[in-house]
Coordinates of C-alpha atoms in Angstrom, one line a residue:
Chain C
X1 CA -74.0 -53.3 18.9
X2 CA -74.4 -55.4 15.9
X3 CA -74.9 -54.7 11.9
X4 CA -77.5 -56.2 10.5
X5 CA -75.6 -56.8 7.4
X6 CA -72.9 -58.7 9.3
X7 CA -75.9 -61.6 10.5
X8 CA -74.7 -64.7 10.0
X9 CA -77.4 -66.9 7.7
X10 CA -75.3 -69.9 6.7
X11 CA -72.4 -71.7 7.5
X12 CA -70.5 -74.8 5.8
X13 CA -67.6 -77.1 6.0
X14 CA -66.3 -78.2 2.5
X15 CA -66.0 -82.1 1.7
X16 CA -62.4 -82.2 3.5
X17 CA -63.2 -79.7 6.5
X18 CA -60.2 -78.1 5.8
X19 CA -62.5 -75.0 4.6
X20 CA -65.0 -73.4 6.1
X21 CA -67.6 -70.9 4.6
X22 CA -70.4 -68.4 6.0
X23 CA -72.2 -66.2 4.0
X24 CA -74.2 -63.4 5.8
X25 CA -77.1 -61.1 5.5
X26 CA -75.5 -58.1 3.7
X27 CA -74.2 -60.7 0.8
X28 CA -70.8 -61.5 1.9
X29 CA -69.1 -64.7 1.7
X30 CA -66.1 -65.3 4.0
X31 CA -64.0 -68.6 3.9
X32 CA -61.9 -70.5 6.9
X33 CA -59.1 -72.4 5.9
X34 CA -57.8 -74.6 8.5
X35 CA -54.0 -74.0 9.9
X36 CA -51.8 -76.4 8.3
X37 CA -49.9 -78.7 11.0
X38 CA -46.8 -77.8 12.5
X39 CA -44.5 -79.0 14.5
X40 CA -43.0 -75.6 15.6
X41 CA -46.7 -74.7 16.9
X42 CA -48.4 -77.5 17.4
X43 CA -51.3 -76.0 19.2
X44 CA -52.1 -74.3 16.3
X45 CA -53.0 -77.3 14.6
X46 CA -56.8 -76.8 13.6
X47 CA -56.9 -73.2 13.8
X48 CA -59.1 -71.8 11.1
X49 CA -58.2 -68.2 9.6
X50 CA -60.0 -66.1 7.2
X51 CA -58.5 -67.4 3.6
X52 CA -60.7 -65.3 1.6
X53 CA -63.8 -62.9 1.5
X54 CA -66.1 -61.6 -1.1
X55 CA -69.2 -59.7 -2.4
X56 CA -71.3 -62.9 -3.4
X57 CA -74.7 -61.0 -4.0
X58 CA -75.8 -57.5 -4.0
X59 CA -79.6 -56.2 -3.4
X60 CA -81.6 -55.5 -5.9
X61 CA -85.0 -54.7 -6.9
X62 CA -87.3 -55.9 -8.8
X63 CA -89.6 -52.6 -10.5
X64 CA -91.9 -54.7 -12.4
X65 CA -93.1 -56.8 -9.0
X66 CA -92.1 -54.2 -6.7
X67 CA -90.1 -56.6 -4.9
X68 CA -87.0 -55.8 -3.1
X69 CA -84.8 -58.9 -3.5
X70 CA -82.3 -59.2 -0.2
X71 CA -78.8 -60.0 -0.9
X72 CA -78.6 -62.4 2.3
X73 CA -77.0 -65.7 1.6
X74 CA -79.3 -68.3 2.4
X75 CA -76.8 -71.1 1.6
X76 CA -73.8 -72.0 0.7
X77 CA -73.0 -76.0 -1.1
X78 CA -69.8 -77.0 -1.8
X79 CA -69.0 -78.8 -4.8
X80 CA -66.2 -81.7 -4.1
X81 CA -62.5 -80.8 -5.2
X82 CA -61.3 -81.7 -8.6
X83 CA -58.6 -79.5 -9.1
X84 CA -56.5 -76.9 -7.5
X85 CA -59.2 -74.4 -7.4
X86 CA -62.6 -74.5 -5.2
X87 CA -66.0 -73.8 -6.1
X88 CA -69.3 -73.1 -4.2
X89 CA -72.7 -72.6 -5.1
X90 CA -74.1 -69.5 -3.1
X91 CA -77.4 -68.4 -3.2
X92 CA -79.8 -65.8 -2.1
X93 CA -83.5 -65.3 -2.6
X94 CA -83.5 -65.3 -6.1
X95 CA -80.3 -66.4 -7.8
X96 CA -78.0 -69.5 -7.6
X97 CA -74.0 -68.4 -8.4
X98 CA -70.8 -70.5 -8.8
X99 CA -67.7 -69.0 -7.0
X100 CA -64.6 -70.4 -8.1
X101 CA -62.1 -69.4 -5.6
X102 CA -58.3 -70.0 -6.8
X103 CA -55.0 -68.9 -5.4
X104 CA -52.3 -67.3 -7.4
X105 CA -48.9 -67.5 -5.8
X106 CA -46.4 -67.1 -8.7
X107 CA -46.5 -63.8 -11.4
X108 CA -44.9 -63.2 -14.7
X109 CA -42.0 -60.5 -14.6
X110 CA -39.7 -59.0 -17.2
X111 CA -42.1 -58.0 -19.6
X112 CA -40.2 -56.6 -22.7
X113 CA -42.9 -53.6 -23.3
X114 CA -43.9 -52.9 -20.2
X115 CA -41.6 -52.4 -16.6
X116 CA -42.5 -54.7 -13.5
X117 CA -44.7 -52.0 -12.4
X118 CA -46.7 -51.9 -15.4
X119 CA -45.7 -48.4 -16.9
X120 CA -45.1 -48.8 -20.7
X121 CA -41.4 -48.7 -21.7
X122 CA -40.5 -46.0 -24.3
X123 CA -39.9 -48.4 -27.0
X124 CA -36.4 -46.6 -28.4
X125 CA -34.9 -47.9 -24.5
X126 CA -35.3 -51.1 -25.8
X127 CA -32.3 -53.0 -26.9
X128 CA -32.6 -56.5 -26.1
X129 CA -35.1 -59.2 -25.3
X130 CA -35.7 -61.2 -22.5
X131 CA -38.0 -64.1 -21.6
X132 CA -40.6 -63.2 -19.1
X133 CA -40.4 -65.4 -16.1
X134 CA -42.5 -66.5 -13.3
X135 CA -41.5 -65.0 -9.9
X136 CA -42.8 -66.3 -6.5
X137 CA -45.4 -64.0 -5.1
X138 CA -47.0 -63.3 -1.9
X139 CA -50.4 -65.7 -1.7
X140 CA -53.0 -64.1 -3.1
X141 CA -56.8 -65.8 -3.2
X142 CA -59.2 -64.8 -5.8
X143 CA -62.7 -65.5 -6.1
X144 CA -64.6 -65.0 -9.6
X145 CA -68.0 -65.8 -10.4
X146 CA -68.5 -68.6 -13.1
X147 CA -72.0 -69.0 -13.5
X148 CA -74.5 -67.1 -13.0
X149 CA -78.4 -69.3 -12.6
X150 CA -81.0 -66.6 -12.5
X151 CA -84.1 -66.3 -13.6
X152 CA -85.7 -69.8 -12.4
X153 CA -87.7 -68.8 -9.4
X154 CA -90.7 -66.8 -8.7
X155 CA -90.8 -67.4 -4.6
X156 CA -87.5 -67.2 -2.4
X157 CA -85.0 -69.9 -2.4
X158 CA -84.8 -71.8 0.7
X159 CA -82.5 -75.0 -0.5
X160 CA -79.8 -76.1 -3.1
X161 CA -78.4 -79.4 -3.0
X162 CA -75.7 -80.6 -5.1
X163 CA -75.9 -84.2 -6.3
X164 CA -74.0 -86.8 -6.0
X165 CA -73.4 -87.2 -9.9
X166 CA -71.7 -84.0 -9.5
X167 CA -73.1 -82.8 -12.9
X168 CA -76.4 -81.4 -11.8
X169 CA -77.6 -79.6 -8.3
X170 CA -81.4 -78.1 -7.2
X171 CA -83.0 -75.4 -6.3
X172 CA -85.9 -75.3 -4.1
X173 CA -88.0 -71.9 -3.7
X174 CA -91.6 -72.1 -1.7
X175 CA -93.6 -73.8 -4.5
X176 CA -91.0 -75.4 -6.7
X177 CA -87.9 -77.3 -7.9
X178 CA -85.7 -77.3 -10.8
X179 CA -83.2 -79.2 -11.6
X180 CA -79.8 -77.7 -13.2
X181 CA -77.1 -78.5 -15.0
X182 CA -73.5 -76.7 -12.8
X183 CA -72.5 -75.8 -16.7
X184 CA -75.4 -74.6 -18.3
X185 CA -77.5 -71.4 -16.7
X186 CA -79.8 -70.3 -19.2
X187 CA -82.2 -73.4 -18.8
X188 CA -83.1 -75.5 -15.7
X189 CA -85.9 -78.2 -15.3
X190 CA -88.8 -78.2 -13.2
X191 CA -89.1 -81.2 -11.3
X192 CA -91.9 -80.2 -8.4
X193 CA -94.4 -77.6 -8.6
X194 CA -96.8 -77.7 -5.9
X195 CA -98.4 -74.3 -7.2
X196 CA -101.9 -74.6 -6.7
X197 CA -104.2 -73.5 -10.5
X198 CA -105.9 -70.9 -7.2
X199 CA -103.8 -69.7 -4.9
X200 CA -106.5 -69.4 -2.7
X201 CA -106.2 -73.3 -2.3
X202 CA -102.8 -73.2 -1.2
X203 CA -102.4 -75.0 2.2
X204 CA -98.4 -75.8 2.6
X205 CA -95.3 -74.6 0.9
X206 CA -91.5 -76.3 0.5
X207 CA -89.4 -75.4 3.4
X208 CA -86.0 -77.7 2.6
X209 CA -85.0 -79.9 0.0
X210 CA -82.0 -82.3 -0.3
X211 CA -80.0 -84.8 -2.7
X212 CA -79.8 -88.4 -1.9
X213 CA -75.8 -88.4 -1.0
X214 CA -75.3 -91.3 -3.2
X215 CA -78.0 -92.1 -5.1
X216 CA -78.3 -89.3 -7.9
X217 CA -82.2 -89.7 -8.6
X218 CA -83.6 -89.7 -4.9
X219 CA -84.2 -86.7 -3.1
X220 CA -86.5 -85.1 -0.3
X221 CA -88.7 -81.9 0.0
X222 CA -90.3 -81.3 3.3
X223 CA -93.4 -78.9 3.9
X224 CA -94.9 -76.5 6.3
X225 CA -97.4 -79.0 7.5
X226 CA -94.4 -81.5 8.8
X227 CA -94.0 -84.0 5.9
X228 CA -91.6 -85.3 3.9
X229 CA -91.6 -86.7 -0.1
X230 CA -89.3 -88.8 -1.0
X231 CA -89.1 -88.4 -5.2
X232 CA -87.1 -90.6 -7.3
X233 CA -86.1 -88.8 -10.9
X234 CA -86.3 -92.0 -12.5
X235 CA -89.5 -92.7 -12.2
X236 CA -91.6 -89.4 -13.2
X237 CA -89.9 -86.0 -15.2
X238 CA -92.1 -83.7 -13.0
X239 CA -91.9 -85.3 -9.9
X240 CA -95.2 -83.9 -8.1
X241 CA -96.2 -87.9 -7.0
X242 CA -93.9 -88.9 -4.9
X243 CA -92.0 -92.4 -4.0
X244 CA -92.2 -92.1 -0.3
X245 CA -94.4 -89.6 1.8
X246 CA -93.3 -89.5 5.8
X247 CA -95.4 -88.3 8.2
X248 CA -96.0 -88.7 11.9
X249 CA -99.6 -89.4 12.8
X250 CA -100.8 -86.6 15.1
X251 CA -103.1 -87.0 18.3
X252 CA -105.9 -85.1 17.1
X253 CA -107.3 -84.5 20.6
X254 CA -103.6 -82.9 21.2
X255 CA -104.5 -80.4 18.4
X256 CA -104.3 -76.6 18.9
X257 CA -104.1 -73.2 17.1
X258 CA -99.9 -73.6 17.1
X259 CA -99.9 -77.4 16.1
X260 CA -99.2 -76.6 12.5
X261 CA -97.0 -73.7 12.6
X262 CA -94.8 -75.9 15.2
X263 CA -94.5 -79.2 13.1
X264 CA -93.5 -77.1 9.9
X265 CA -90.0 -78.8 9.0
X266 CA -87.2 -76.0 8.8
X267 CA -84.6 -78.5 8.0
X268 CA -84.0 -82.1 5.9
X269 CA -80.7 -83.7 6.1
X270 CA -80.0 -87.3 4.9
X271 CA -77.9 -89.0 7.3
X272 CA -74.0 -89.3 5.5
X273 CA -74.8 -93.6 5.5
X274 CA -77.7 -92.2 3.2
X275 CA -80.2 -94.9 5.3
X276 CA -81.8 -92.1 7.5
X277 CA -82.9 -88.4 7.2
X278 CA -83.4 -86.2 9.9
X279 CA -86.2 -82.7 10.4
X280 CA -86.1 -79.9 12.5
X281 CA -89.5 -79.0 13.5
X282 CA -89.8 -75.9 15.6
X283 CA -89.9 -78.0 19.2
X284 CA -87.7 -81.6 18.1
X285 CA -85.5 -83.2 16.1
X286 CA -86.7 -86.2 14.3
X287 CA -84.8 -89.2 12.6
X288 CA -86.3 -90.8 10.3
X289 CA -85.5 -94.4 8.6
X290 CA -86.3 -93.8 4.9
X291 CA -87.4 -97.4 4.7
X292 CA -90.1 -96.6 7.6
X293 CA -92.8 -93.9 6.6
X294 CA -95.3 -93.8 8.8
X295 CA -93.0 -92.5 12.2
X296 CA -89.7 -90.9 13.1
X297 CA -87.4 -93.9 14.9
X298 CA -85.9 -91.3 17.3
X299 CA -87.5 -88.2 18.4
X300 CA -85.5 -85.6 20.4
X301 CA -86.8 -82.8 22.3
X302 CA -84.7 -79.7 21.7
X303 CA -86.6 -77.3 24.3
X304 CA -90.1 -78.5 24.7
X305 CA -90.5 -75.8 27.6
X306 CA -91.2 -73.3 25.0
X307 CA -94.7 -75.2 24.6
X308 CA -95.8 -72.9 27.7
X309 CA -94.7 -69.7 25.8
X310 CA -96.5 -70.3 22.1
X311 CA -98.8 -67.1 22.4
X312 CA -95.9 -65.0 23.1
X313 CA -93.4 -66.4 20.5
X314 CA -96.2 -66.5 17.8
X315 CA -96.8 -62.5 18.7
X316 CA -93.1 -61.8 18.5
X317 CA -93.0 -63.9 15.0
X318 CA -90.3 -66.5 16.9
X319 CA -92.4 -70.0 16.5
X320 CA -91.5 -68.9 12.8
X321 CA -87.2 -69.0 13.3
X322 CA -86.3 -71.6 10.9
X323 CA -83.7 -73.6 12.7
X324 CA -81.3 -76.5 11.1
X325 CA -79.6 -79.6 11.8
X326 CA -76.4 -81.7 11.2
X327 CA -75.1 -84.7 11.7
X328 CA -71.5 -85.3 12.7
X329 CA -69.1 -87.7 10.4
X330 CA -70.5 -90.9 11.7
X331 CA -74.3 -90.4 12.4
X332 CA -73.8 -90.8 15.8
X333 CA -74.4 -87.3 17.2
X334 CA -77.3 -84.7 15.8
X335 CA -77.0 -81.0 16.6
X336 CA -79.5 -78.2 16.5
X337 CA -79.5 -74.7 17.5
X338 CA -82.2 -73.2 20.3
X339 CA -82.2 -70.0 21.6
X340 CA -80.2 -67.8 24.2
X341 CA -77.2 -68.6 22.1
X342 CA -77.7 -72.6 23.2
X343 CA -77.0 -74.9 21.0
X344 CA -78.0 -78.9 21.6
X345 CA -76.1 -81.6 20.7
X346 CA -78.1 -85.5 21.1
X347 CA -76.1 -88.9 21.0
X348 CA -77.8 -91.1 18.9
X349 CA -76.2 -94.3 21.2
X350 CA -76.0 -93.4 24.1
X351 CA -78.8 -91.2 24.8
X352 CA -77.4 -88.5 26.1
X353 CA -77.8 -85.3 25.3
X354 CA -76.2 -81.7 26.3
X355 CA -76.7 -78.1 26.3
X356 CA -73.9 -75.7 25.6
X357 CA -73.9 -71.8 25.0
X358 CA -72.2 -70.1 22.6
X359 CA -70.9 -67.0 23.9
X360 CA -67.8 -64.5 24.6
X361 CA -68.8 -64.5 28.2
X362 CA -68.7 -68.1 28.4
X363 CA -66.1 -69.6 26.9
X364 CA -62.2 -68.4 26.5
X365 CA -60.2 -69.6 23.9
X366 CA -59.2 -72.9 25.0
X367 CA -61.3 -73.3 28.1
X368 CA -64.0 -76.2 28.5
X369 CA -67.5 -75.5 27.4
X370 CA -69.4 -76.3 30.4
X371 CA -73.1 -77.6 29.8
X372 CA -75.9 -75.1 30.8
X373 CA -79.5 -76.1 31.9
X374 CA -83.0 -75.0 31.2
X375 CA -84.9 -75.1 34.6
X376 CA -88.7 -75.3 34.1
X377 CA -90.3 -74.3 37.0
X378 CA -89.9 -74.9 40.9
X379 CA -86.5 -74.1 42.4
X380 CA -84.0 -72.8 40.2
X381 CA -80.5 -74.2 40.8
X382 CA -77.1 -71.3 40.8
X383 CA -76.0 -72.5 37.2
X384 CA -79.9 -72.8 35.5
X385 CA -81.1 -70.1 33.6
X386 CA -84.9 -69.9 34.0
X387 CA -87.1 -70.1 30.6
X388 CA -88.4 -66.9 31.4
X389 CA -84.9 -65.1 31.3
X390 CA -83.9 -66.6 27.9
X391 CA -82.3 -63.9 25.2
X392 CA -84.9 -65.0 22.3
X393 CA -82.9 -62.6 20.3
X394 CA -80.2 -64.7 20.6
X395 CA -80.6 -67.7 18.2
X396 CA -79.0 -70.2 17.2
X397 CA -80.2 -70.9 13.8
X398 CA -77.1 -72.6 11.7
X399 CA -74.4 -75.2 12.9
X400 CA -72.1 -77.5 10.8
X401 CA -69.9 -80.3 11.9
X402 CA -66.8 -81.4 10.2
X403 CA -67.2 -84.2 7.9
X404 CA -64.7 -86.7 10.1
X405 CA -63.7 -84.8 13.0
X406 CA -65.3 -83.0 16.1
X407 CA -65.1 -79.8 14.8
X408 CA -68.1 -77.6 15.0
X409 CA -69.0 -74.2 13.8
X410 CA -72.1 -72.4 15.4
X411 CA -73.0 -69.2 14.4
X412 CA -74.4 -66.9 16.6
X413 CA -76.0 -63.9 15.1
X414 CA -73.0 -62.2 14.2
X415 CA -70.4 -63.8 15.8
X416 CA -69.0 -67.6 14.2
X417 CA -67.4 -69.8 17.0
X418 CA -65.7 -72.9 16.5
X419 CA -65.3 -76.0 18.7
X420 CA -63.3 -78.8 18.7
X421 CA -63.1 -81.8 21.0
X422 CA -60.5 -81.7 23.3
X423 CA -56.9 -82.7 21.8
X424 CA -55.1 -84.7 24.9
Chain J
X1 CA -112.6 -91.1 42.0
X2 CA -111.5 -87.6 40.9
X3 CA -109.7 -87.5 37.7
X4 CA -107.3 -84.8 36.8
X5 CA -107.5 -83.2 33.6
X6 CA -104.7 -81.6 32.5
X7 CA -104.8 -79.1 30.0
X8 CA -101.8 -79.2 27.4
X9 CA -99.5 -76.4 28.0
X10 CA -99.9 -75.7 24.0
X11 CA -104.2 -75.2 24.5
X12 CA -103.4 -72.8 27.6
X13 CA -101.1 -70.7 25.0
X14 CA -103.9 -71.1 22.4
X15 CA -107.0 -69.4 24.6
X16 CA -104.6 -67.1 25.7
X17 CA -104.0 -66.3 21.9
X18 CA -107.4 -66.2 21.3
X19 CA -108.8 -64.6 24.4
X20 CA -106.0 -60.9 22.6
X21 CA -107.1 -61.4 19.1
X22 CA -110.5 -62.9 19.3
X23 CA -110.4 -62.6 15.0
X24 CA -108.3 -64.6 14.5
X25 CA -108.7 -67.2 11.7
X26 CA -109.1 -71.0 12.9
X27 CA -107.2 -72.3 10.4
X28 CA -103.9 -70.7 11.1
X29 CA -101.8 -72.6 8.7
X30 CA -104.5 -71.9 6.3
X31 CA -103.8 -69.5 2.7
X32 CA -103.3 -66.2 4.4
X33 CA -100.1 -66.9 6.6
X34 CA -99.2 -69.2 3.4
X35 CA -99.2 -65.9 1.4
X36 CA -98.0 -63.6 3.9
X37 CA -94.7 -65.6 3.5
X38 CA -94.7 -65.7 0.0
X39 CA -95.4 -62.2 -0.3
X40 CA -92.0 -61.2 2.2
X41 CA -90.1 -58.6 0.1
X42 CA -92.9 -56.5 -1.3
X43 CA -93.1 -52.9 -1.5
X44 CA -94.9 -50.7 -3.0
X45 CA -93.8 -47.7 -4.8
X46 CA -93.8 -45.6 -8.0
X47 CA -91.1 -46.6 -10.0
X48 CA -92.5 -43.8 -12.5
X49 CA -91.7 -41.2 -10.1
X50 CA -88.2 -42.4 -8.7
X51 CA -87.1 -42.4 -12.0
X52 CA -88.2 -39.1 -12.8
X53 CA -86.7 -37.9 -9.0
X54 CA -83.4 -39.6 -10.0
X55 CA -83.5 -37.5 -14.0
X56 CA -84.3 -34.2 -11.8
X57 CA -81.1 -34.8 -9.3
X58 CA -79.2 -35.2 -12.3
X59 CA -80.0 -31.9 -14.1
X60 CA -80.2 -29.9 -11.0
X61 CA -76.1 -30.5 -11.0
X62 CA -76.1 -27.3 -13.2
X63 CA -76.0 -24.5 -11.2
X64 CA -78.7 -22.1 -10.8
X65 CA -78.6 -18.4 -10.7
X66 CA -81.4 -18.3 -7.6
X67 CA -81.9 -21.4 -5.5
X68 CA -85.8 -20.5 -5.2
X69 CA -87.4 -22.0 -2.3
X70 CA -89.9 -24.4 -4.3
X71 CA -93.1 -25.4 -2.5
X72 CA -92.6 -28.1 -0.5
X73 CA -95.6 -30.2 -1.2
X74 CA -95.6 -33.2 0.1
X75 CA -92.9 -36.0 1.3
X76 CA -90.1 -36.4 -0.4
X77 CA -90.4 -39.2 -3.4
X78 CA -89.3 -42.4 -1.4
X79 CA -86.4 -44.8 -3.4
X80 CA -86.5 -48.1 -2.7
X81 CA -83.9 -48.2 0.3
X82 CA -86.2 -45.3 2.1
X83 CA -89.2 -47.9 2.4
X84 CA -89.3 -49.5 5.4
X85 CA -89.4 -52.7 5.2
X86 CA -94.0 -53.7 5.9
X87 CA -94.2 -56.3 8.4
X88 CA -96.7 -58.2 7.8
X89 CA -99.9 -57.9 10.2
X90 CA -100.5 -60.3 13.1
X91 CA -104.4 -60.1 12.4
X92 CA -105.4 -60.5 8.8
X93 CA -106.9 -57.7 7.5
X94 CA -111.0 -57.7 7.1
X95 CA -110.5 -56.3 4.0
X96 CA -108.2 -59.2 2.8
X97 CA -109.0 -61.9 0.6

């Protein structure tokens, strides 16, 4: 039995990896801190424990369009460290918010008015003074909202992206992007509106958009009908013509009812090099070179036997799951969630690629994750599952991977697992 | 010389589609799924008579001498949290755009 509120929607490692944040569907926001080594528990080393949790976003409702406005965290972008304290941007459907999230280990005592306990002192007991002093305390983590960004979007929020002048970050909602400032909330920039003067003209919508990591004026939005804009701030305020437009030329005679729905991008991710970007369509993975438009370089196929089950996945609304993709610390191994709590992981170099399963049953603490197979018809082996026993309530939809080592977290509806490569 | 054809797996999934919801638009990716999704989150009540429900439950903390049996008649007025959430329809509705 699972609450809905506890749902995992998004998970993410901080620049270090040392932190680790998800933020689910009832609004919550719980951070991982990574077990500090040491050398009377070794073992322990890279153990991540819950270092903080709180109320990011609360629902709310919206009388004068009658629209109820979900508290689930779509996603969470940290912002790189600069002092002692952290900071996050979290974000549900319709607001952006800035968590800073400090720890306090040291409290003033010996008040003169007041007793340790905080109970006034009757001022006539008073006869001398004293010099309140800071006393060791017992870690405590606070997390306090700084900014507030709301107001900015008429559609739902899919993406924010933090740049890499780390003075300004994005929002992207179905139709458009604005451009903010981290310090100032009561004004943002548009910099793509793809609002149509009719609506009745509208024919694709922004599913993802994403920061260049190092160069501060480029970034990518990709759309429902499997493209991807490159924009470059420089060149335009209102960025609606793009720099670069990818797209994949299709095999028209290949074309059916489902062809649109299953190229719709559900994820953009520059490569950390900043020379490729990779999509998640609903059946592959593609990665593209950003100097090369007209065609993916790679193309992996994440579970193409699902192309026999369209009807049924469109009737029970699964060709729409949005899945995502990361990279690990080199860009030499892409990752992507599927479903029956499978998870896919493709090397880049060596071609190989593998299927593991996140789940209790599965795995023990410690124990080897042992690669599981899809068979697609004829003789099913003893390990192979078969595609028509597949849990398609059981998805995989967000990953992360460590920025330098092989640490993953996958998020399986409720449940958030973490993997490391074996330490010898 | 025979020459198999072979039908994609994704055109088998598509009659099959068709062959249960034979209205169904051609242009799938078209406006109306477009705005379905854009439209996630709505429901429809009267915000009129919630807050009115909500004023009533606030005066009726003041105890009354008879607790009459008032005429029940209709449903309760729904708050926001009693709304199911509306799915949105596989089939567009005739009566739709």
């Amino acid at each position: 039995f699972c609450l809905s509120a506890d749902i995992i929607s998004t998970v993410e490692f901080d620049h270090t990896g040392e932190l680790l944040a998800t933020g689910d569907k009832g609004g919550r926001v719980v951070i991982f801190q990574r077990e500090q080594e040491s050398k009377n528990q070794p073992h322990r080393r890279g153990e991540y424990n819950v270092y903080s949790t709180f109320q990011s976003h609360e629902p709310e409702f919206d009388y004068l369009k009658s629209l109820e406005i979900e508290e689930k965290i779509n996603k969470i972008r940290w912002l790189p460290q600069q002092n002692a304290a952290y900071f996050l941007l979290s974000t549900n459907d319709k607001t952006v918010k800035l968590w800073k999230i400090s720890e306090r280990d040291k409290r003033p005592e010996g008040y003169n008015l007041k007793d340790d306990d905080g109970r006034i002192r009757d001022p006539s007991t008073i006869t001398t003074l004293r010099v309140p002093v800071l006393q060791p305390m017992d870690l405590m983590v606070e997390a306090t909202p700084r900014r507030v960004f709301a107001n900015a979007h008429t559609y739902h929020i899919n993406s924010i992206s933090v740049n890499s002048d780390y003075e300004t970050y994005m929002s992207a909602d179905d139709l458009r992007i604005n451009l903010w400032n981290l310090e100032i909330t009561n004004r943002s920039f548009n910099i793509v509106d793809i609002k149509p003067a009719n609506m009745e003209e509208l024919t694709e919508v922004i599913t993802a958009a994403e920061f260049h990591p190092s160069q501060c004026n480029t970034f990518v939005y990709s759309s429902s009908k499997g493209t991807i804009r490159l924009c470059d701030m420089r060149a335009l305020a209102l960025c609606d013509k793009h720099s670069k437009f990818f797209e994949e030329p299709e095999d028209p005679s290949n074309r059916s009812f489902f062809s649109e729905i299953i190229s719709s991008i559900s994820d953009v991710k520059f490569s950390h090099s900043g020379r490729y970007m990779m999509t998640r369509d609903y059946l592959t993975v593609k990665v593209w070179d950003l100097n090369m438009e007209n065609r993916p370089i790679e193309t992996y196929q994440v579970h193409d036997y699902l192309r026999s089950k369209l009807c049924s996945l469109y009737e029970n609304d699964c060709i729409f799951d949005k899945f995502e993709c990361v990279w690990n610390g080199s860009d030499s191994v892409i990752m992507t969630g599927s479903y029956n709590n499978f998870f896919r992981m493709f090397d880049r170099n060596t071609k190989r690629d593998v299927t593991l399963e996140a789940s209790r049953e599965n795995s023990k603490p410690r124990a080897i994750l042992k690669p599981r197979k899809v068979c697609v018809g004829g003789k099913r082996r003893k390990d192979e599952i078969s595609v028509d026993s597949l849990d398609f309530s059981k998805k995989i939809l967000h990953t992360a991977w460590h920025p330098s080592e092989n640490i993953i977290a996958v998020a399986a509806t409720n449940n958030l697992y973490i993997f490391q490569d074996k330490v010898n | 010389e025979m020459e198999d054809k072979v039908v994609s797996p994704e055109k088998v999934e598509e009659a099959k589609l068709k062959a249960r919801y034979p209205h169904l638009g051609s242009k799938p990716g078209g406006s109306d799924l477009l705005r379905k999704r854009l439209q996630k989150g709505q429901k429809y009540f009267d915000s009129g008579d919630y807050n009115m429900a909500k004023a009533k439950m606030k005066n009726k903390q003041l105890p009354t001498a008879t607790t009459e049996k008032a005429e029940v008649t209709g449903d309760h007025i729904p708050t926001p949290q009693d709304l199911p959430q509306r799915k949105p329809s596989l089939v567009a509705s005739k009566l739709a755009g």
